[in-house]
């Protein structure tokens, strides 16, 4: 019986040694998902940034079209997980230029690390930036010739 205890102890130590010294840290696979409906807007964001001299790499940013339960929220960005979410009701009911504006706004947060900018022209009630929080009284007029001005501000204000 005296020989059994040392054998058990030795076997236990060997097992412990095996698992602690031979075990490699397992890399947690990181997968990025972008909803196929968002891909064209991700590509366009890269294109518009490149035109303005900004190197854009969205390879670590995920994009989802999901139900967002907060009222009047068309999209959001989680900077920690580098994930944008666009509300599916907004997506279904909005024209392409409005979709682009919201996706670019969220990528402005997640990629460009921009915060909200709520300044506006008091004469025309026009927001100065698509990075407007949506809680102010101004209107983002993101179409026609204004689009280029908004994109210049988005990519060039660092």
XYZ file of N, CA, C and O in Angstrom, residues 15 47 65 91 117 146 154:
28
model
N 0.609 13.850 -15.546
C -0.577 14.309 -16.293
C -0.654 15.829 -16.249
O -0.875 16.488 -17.269
N -13.657 53.119 -51.796
C -13.421 53.917 -53.012
C -13.400 55.411 -52.703
O -12.508 56.136 -53.151
N -27.461 43.543 -40.985
C -28.768 44.189 -41.077
C -29.671 43.386 -40.156
O -29.925 42.204 -40.396
N -33.661 49.770 -43.509
C -33.050 49.288 -44.746
C -34.100 49.027 -45.829
O -33.933 49.436 -46.974
N -20.899 65.046 -34.728
C -20.655 66.467 -34.982
C -22.007 67.093 -35.296
O -22.584 66.841 -36.347
N -24.250 68.050 -52.786
C -23.897 68.051 -51.362
C -23.144 66.792 -50.947
O -22.388 66.802 -49.982
N -16.231 64.041 -44.122
C -16.151 62.761 -43.414
C -14.716 62.226 -43.390
O -14.202 61.862 -42.343
